[in-house]
GROMACS .gro file of C-alpha atoms in nm:
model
  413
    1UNK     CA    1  -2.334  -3.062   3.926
    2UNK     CA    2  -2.491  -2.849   3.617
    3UNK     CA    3  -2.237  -2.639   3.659
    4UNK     CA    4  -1.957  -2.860   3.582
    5UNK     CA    5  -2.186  -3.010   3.330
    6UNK     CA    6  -2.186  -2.673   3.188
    7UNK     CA    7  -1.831  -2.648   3.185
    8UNK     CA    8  -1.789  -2.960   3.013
    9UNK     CA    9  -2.045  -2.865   2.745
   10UNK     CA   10  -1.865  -2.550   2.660
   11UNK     CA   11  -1.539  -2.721   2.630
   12UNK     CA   12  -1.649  -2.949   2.393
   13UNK     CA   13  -1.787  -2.710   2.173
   14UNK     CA   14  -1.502  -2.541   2.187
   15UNK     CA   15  -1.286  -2.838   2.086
   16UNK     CA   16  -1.531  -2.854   1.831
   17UNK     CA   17  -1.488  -2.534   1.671
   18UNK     CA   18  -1.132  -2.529   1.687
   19UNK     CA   19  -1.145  -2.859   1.445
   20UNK     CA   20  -1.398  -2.747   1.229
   21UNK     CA   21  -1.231  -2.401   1.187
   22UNK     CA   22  -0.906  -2.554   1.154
   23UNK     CA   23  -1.017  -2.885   0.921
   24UNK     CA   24  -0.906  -2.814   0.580
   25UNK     CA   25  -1.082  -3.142   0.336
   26UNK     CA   26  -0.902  -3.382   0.084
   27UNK     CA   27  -0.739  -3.236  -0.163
   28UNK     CA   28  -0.934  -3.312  -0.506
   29UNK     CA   29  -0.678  -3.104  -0.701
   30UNK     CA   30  -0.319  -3.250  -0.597
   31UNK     CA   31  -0.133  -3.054  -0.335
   32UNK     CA   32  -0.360  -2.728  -0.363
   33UNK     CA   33  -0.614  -2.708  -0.081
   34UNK     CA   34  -1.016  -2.644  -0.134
   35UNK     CA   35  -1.255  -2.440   0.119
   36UNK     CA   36  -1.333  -2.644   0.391
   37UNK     CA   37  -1.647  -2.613   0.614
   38UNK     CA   38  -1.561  -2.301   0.781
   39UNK     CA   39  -1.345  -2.137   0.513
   40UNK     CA   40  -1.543  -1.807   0.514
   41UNK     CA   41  -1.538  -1.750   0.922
   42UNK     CA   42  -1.134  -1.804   0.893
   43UNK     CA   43  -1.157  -1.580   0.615
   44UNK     CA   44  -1.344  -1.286   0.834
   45UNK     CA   45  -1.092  -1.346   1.094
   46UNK     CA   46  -0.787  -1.306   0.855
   47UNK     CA   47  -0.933  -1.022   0.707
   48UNK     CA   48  -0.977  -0.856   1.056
   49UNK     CA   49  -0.643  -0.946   1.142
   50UNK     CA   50  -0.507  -0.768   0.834
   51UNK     CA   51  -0.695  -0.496   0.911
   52UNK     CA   52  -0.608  -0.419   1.284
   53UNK     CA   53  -0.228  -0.515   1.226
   54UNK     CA   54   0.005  -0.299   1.156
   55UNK     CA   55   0.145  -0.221   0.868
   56UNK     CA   56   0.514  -0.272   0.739
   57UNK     CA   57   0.703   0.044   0.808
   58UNK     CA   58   1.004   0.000   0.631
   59UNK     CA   59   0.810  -0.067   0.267
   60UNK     CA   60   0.791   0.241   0.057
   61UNK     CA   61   0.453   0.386   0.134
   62UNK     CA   62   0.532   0.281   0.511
   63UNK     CA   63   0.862   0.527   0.477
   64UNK     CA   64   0.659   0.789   0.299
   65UNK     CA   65   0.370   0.778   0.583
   66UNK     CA   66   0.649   0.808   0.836
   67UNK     CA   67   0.809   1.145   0.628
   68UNK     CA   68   0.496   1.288   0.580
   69UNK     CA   69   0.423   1.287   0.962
   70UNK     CA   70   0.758   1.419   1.060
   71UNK     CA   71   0.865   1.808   1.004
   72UNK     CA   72   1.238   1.909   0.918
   73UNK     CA   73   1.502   1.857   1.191
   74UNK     CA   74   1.208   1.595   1.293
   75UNK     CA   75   1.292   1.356   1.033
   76UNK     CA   76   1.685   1.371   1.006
   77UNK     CA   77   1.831   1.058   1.039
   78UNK     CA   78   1.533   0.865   0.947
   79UNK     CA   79   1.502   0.581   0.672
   80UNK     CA   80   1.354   0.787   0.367
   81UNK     CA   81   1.153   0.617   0.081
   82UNK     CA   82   1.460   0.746  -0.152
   83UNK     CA   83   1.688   0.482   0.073
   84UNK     CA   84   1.497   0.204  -0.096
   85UNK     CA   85   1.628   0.282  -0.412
   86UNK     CA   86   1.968   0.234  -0.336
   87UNK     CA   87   2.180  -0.094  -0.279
   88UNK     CA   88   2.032  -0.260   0.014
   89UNK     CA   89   2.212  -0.426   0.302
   90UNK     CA   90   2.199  -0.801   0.267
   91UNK     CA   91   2.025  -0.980   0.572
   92UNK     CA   92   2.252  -1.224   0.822
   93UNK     CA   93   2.151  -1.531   0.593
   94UNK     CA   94   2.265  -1.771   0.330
   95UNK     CA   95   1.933  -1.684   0.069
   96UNK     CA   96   1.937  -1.313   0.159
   97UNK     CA   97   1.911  -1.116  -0.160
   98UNK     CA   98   1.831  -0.768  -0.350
   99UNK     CA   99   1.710  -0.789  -0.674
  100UNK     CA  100   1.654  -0.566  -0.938
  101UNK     CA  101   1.464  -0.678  -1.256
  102UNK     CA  102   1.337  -0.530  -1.582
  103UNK     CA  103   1.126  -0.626  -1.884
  104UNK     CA  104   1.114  -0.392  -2.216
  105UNK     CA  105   0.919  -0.482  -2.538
  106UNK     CA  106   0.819  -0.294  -2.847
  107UNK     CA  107   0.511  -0.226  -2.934
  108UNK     CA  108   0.448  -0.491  -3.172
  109UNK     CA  109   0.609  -0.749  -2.944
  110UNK     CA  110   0.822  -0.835  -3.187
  111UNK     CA  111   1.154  -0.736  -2.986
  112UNK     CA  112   1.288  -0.752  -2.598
  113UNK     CA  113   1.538  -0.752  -2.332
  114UNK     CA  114   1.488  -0.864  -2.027
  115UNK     CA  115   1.731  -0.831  -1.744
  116UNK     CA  116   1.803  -0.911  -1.384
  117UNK     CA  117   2.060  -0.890  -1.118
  118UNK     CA  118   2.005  -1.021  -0.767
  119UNK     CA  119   2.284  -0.950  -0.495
  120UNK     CA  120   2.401  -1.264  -0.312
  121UNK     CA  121   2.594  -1.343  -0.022
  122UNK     CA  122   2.938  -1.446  -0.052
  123UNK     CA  123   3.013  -1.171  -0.361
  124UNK     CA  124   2.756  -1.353  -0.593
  125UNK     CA  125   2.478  -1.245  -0.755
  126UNK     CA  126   2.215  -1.382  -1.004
  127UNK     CA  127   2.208  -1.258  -1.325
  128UNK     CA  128   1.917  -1.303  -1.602
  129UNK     CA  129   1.984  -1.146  -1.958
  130UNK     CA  130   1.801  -1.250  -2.279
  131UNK     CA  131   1.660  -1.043  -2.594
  132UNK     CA  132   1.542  -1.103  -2.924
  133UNK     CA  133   1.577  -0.836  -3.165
  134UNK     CA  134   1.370  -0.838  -3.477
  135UNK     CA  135   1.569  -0.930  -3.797
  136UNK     CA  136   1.830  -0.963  -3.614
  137UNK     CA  137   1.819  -1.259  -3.381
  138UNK     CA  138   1.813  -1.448  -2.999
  139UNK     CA  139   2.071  -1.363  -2.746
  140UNK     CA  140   2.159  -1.466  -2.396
  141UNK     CA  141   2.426  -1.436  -2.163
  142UNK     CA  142   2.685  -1.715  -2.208
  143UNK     CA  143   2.662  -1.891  -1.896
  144UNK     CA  144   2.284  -1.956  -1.913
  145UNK     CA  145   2.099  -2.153  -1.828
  146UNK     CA  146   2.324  -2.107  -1.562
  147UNK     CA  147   2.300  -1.758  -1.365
  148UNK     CA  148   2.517  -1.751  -1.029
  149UNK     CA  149   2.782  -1.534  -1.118
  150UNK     CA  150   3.104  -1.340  -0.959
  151UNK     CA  151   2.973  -1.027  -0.852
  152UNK     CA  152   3.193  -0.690  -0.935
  153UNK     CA  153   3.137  -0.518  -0.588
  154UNK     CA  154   2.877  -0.562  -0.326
  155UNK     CA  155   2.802  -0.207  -0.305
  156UNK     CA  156   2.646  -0.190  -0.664
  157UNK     CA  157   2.383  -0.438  -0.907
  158UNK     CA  158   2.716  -0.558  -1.159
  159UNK     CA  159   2.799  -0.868  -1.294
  160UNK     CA  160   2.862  -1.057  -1.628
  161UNK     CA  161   2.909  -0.797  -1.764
  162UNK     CA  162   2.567  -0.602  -1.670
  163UNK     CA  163   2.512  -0.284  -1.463
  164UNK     CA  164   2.240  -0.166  -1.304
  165UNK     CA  165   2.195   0.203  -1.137
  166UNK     CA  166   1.922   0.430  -1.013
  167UNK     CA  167   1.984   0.789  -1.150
  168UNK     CA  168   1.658   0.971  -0.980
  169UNK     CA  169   1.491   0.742  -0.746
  170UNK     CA  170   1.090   0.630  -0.818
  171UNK     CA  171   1.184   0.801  -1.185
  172UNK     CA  172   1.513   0.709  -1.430
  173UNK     CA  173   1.706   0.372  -1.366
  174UNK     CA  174   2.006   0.296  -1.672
  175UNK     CA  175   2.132  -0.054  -1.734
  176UNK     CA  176   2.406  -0.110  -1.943
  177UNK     CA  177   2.604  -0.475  -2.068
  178UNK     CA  178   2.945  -0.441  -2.210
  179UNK     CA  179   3.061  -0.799  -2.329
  180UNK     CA  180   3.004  -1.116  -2.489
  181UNK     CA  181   2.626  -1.289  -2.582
  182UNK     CA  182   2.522  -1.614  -2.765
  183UNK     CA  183   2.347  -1.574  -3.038
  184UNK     CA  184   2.115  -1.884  -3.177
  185UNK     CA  185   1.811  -2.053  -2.998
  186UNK     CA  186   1.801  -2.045  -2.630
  187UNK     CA  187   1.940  -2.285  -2.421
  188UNK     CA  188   1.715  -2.511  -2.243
  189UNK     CA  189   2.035  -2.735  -2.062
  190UNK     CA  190   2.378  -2.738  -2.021
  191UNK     CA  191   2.675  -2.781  -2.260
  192UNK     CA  192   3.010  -2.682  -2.290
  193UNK     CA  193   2.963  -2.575  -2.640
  194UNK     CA  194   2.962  -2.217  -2.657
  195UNK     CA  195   2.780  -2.183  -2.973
  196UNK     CA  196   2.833  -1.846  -3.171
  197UNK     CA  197   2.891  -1.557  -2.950
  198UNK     CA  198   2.909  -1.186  -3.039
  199UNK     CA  199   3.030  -0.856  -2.888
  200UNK     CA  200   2.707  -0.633  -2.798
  201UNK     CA  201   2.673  -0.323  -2.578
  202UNK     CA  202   2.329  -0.184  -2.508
  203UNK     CA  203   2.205   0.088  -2.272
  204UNK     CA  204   1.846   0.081  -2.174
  205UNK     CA  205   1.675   0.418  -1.999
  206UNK     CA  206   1.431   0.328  -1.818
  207UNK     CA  207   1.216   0.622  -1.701
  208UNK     CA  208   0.861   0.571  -1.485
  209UNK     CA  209   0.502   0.601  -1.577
  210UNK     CA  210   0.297   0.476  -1.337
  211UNK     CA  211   0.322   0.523  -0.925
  212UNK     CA  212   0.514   0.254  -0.685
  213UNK     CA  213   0.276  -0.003  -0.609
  214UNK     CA  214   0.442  -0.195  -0.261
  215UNK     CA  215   0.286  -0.505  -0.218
  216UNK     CA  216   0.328  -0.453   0.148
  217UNK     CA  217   0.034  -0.203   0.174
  218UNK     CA  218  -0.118  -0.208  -0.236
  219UNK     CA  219  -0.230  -0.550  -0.256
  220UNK     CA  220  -0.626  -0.618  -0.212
  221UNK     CA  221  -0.659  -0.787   0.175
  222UNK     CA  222  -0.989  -1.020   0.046
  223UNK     CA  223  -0.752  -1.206  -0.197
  224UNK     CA  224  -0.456  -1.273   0.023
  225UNK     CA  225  -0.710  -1.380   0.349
  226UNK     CA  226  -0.887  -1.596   0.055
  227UNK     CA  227  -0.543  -1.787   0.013
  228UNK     CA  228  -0.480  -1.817   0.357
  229UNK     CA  229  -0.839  -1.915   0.480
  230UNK     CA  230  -0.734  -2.252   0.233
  231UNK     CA  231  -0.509  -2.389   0.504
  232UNK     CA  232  -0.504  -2.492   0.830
  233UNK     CA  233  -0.509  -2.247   1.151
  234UNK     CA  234  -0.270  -2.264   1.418
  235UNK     CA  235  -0.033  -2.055   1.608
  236UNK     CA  236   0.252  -2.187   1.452
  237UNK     CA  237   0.087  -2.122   1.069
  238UNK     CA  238   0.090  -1.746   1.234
  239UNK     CA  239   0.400  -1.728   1.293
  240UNK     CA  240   0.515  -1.867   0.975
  241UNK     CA  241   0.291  -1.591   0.836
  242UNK     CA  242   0.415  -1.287   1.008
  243UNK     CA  243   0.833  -1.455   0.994
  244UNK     CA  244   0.762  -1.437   0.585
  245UNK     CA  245   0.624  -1.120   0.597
  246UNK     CA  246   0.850  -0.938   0.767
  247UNK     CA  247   1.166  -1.143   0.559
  248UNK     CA  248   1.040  -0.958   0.219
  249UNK     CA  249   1.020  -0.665   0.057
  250UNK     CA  250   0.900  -0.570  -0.322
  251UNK     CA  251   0.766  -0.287  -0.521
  252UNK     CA  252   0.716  -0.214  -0.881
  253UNK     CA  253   0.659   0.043  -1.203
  254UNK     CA  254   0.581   0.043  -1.486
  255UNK     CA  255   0.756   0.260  -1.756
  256UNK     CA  256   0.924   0.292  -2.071
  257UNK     CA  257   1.224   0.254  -2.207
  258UNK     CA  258   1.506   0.413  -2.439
  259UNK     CA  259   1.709   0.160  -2.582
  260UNK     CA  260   2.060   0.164  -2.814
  261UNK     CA  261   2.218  -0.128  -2.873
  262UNK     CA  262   2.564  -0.215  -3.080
  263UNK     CA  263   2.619  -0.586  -3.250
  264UNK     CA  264   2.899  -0.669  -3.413
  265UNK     CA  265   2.851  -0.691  -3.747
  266UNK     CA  266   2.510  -0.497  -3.738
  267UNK     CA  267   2.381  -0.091  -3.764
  268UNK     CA  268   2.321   0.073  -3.455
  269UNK     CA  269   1.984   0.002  -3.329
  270UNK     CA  270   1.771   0.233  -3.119
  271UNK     CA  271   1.418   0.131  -2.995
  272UNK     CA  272   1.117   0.258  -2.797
  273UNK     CA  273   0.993   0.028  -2.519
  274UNK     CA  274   0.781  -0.053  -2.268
  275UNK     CA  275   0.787  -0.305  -1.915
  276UNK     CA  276   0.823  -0.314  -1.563
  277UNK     CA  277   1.085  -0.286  -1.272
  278UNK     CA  278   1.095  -0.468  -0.972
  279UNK     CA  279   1.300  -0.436  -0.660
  280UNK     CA  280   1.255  -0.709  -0.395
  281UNK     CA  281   1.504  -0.762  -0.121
  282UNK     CA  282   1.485  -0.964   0.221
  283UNK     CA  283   1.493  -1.357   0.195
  284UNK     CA  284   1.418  -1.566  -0.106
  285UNK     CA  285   1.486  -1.966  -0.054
  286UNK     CA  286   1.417  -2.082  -0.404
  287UNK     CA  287   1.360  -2.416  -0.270
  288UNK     CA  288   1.070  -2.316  -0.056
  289UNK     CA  289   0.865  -2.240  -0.389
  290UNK     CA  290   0.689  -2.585  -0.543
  291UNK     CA  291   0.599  -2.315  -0.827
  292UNK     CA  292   0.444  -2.019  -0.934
  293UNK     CA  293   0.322  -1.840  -1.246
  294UNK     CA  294   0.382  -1.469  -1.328
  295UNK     CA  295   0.164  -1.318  -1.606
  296UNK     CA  296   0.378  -0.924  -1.691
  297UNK     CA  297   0.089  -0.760  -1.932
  298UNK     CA  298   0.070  -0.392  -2.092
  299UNK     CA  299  -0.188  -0.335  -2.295
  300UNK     CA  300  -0.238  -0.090  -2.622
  301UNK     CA  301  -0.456   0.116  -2.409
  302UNK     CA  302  -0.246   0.198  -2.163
  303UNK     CA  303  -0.346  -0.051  -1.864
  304UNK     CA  304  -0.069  -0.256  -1.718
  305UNK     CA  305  -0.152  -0.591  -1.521
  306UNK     CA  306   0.029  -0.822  -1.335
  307UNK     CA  307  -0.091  -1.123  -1.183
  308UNK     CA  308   0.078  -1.421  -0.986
  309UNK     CA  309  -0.066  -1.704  -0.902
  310UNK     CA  310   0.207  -1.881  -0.589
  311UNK     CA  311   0.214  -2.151  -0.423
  312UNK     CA  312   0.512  -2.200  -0.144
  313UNK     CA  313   0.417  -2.511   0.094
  314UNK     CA  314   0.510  -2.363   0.415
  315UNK     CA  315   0.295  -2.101   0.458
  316UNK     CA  316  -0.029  -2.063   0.116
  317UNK     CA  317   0.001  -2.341  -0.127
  318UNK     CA  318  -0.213  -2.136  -0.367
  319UNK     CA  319  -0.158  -1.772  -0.294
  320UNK     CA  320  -0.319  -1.498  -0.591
  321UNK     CA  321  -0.162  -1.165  -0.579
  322UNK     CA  322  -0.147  -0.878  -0.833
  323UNK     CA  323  -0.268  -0.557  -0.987
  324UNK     CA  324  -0.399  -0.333  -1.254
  325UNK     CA  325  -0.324  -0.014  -1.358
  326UNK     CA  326  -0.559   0.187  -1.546
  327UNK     CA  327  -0.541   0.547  -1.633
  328UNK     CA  328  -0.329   0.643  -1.346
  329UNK     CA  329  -0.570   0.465  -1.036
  330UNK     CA  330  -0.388   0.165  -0.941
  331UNK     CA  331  -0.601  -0.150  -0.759
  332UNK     CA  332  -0.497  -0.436  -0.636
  333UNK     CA  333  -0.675  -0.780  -0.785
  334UNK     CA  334  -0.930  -0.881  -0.568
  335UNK     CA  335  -1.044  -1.265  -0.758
  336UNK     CA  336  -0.914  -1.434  -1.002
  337UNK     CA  337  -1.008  -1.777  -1.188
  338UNK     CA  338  -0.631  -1.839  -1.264
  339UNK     CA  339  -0.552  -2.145  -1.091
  340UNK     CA  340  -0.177  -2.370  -1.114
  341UNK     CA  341  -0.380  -2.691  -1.151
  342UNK     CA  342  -0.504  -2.572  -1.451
  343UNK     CA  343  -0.204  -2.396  -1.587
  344UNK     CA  344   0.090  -2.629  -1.665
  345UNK     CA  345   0.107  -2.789  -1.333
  346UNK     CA  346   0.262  -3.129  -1.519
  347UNK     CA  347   0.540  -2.893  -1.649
  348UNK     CA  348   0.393  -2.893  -2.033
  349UNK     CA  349   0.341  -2.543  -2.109
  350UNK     CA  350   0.095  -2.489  -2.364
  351UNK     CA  351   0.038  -2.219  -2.610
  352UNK     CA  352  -0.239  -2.046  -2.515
  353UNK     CA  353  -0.444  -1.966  -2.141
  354UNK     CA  354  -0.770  -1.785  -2.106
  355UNK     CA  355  -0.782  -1.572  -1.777
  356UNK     CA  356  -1.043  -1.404  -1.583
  357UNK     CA  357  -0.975  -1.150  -1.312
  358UNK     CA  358  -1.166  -0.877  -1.101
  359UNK     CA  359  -0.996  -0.570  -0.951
  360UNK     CA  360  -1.150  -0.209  -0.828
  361UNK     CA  361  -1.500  -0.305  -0.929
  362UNK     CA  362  -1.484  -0.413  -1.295
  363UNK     CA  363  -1.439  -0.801  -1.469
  364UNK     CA  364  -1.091  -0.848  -1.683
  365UNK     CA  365  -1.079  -1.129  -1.931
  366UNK     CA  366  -0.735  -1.199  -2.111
  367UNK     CA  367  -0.591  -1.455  -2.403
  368UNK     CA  368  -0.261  -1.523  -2.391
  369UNK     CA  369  -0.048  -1.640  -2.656
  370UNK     CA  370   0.278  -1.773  -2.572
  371UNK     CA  371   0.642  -1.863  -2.764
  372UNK     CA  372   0.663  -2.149  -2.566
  373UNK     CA  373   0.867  -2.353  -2.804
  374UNK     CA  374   1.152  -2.078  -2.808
  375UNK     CA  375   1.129  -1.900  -2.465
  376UNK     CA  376   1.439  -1.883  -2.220
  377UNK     CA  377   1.524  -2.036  -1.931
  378UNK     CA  378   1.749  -1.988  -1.628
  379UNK     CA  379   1.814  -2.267  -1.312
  380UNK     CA  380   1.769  -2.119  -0.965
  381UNK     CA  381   2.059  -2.153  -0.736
  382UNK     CA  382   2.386  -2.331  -0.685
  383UNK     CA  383   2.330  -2.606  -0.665
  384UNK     CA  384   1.970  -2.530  -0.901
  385UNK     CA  385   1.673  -2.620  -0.687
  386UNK     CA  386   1.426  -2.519  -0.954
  387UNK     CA  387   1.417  -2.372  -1.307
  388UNK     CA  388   1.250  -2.043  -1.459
  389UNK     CA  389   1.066  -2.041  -1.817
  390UNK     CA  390   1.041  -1.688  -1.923
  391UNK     CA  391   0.772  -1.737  -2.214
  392UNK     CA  392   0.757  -1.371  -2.415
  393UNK     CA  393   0.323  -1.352  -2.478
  394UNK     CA  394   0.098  -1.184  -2.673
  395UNK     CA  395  -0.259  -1.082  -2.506
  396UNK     CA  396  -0.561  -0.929  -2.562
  397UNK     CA  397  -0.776  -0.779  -2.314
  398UNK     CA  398  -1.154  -0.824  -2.386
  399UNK     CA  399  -1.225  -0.866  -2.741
  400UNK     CA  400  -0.964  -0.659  -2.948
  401UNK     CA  401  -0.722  -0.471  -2.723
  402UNK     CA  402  -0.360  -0.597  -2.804
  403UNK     CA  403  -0.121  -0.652  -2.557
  404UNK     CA  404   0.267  -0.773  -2.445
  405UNK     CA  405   0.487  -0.883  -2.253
  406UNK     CA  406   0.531  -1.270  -2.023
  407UNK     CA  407   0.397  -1.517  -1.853
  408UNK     CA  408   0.687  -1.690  -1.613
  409UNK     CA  409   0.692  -2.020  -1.509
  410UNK     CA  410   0.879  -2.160  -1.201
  411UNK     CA  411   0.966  -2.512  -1.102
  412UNK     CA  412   1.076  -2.645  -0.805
  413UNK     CA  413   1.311  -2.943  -0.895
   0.00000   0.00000   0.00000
């Protein structure tokens, strides 16, 4: 008899510590989650299940692992990190994409161009293009806020008018627009009033500074186990888990640009810049997001940040990702105070945001400064499930070091 009393003990602990472990409390901020009672043991498990799985190897420093180990005639025929550079093959699915995107500002912030082409099925593709030049004005491409566009051919990044091409992989990438732009503030809805439009052609050389970081192997494991220690454990949250991870792929640099650009009615204008590139390509379901914000930051002294703070309901509802790069070492964040409760989460985007961030060992604290009353902004999808506010920022990075570039803002509808 003890021994089925045994038995019966052990299964009700059990029971017990599968609720506990899997109990996730009242949420006192909205829709984000809290820690619950055993938030840190389901932390220590994701961590160790990070850290036994395998990793991707089809991301970029997965392919370069892979070449490294093979010799000559060994590798022929093999997927090569320089593969990911080129046009990727869309996935069997209606929200398959492959996106390239780039940011460039001066130094003073005072001009950009930012620019964006995401392959679709069906021959579309999304296109983002916006810059302010100083003295001279605001531009944007004619059908914004709208962005789903004919695409020229699916076996290159072209559309509206804007071309995107790698010339030497992981080093110089050239995008070029040939056509028409409206001039005057950004549009924030539609209308069938054109407003002023002028003839402008710009090429932008982009050319690399700083390593690939592939958020497949470069992020930090604590902060992404943090986010998913926040919601409940099951087999099927697993499997959601491992399905989105395998659906995506991104990478970035940072680098700097060489820009000329022809207005009608204006001088040539050449310019020095400086902003990312990002390739991402997989699955992205806009309407799986209920938001996210994107801080893009490069910094007088050479360190170049980027921080998101996500939140997509099926799988982390508050998700912190992102990196800094300092001097060459790259690390990924590994805490960060930023939280979407506290940044805009009733859609009124305010003018300035104090972060706080930790990454490789040493404490970050950034002001932002943002044109919110002027920024751009884009509807995702056909028909739009969600809207993007790209608000160009001014930061600083402790007490005095100046810095540039966005914080984005996305909506679900």
């Amino acid at each position: 008899m003890s021994g089925y009393l045994w038995i019966f003990i052990t299964l009700i602990c059990m029971f017990l510590m599968r609720w506990y472990i899997c109990w996730v409390p009242p949420d006192s901020k909205g829709r984000y989650p809290v820690p619950g009672r055993w938030y840190r043991l389901k932390r220590l498990l994701y961590l160790g299940l990070m850290h036994w799985s395998p990793k991707k190897a089809t991301s970029y420093w997965g392919l370069c692992k892979t070449q490294s180990q093979c010799k000559g005639k060994e590798y022929a025929g093999l997927r090569s990190p320089r593969d990911l550079e080129n046009v990727q093959a869309l996935a069997d699915h209606p929200h398959a994409i492959d996106s390239v995107y780039f940011t460039a500002f001066t130094e003073e912030g005072t001009s950009f161009i930012i620019t964006r082409i995401a392959r679709r099925p069906g021959n579309q593709c999304e296109v983002w293009l916006f810059m302010r030049l100083d003295r001279v004005g605001d531009f944007q491409h004619p059908a914004h806020p709208t962005t789903i566009l004919r695409a020229d051919s699916d076996m290159c990044w072209s559309g509206g008018g804007l071309t995107v091409e790698c010339k030497e992989p992981y080093a110089t990438w050239a995008i070029s627009f040939n056509g028409l732009l409206r001039k005057g503030p950004f549009r924030h809805h539609d209308s069938e009033d054109d407003g002023e439009t002028v003839h402008v052609k710009f090429t932008l050389l982009w050319t690399a500074i700083t390593d690939v970081f592939d958020f497949d192997w470069d992020l930090n494991p604590g902060i992404v186990a943090d986010a998913l220690a926040l919601e409940k454990m099951s087999s099927e949250f697993l499997k959601v888990i491992k399905k989105s991870n395998e659906e995506h792929c991104r990478y970035e640099q940072w680098g700097s640009y060489a820009a000329e650009l022809t207005i009608d009615g204006h001088e040539e204008i050449a310019m020095c810049m400086k902003g990312i590139r990002s390739h991402s390509y997989g699955i992205r379901d806009w309407a799986k997001f209920h938001r996210y914000v994107m801080f893009l930051m490069h910094f007088e002294n050479g360190t170049f940040v980027h921080l998101n703070i996500v939140s997509l309901p099926n799988s982390t509802n508050h998700l912190i990702v992102g990196y800094v790069i300092q001097n060459g070492y790259k690390v990924g964040i590994d805490w960060s105070n930023a939280h979407l409760f506290h940044i805009a989460d009733d859609r009124i985007i305010n003018d300035n945001y104090q972060i706080s961030f930790t990454a490789g060992g040493k404490s970050y604290e950034v002001s932002a400064t943002l044109d919110s009353r002027s920024s751009p902004l884009v509807y995702n999808g056909n028909p739009s499930v969600g809207d993007t506010h790209e608000c160009i920022a001014t930061f600083t990075l402790g007490l005095d070091c100046r810095g540039w570039g966005l914080v984005e803002f996305y909506y679900r509808n």
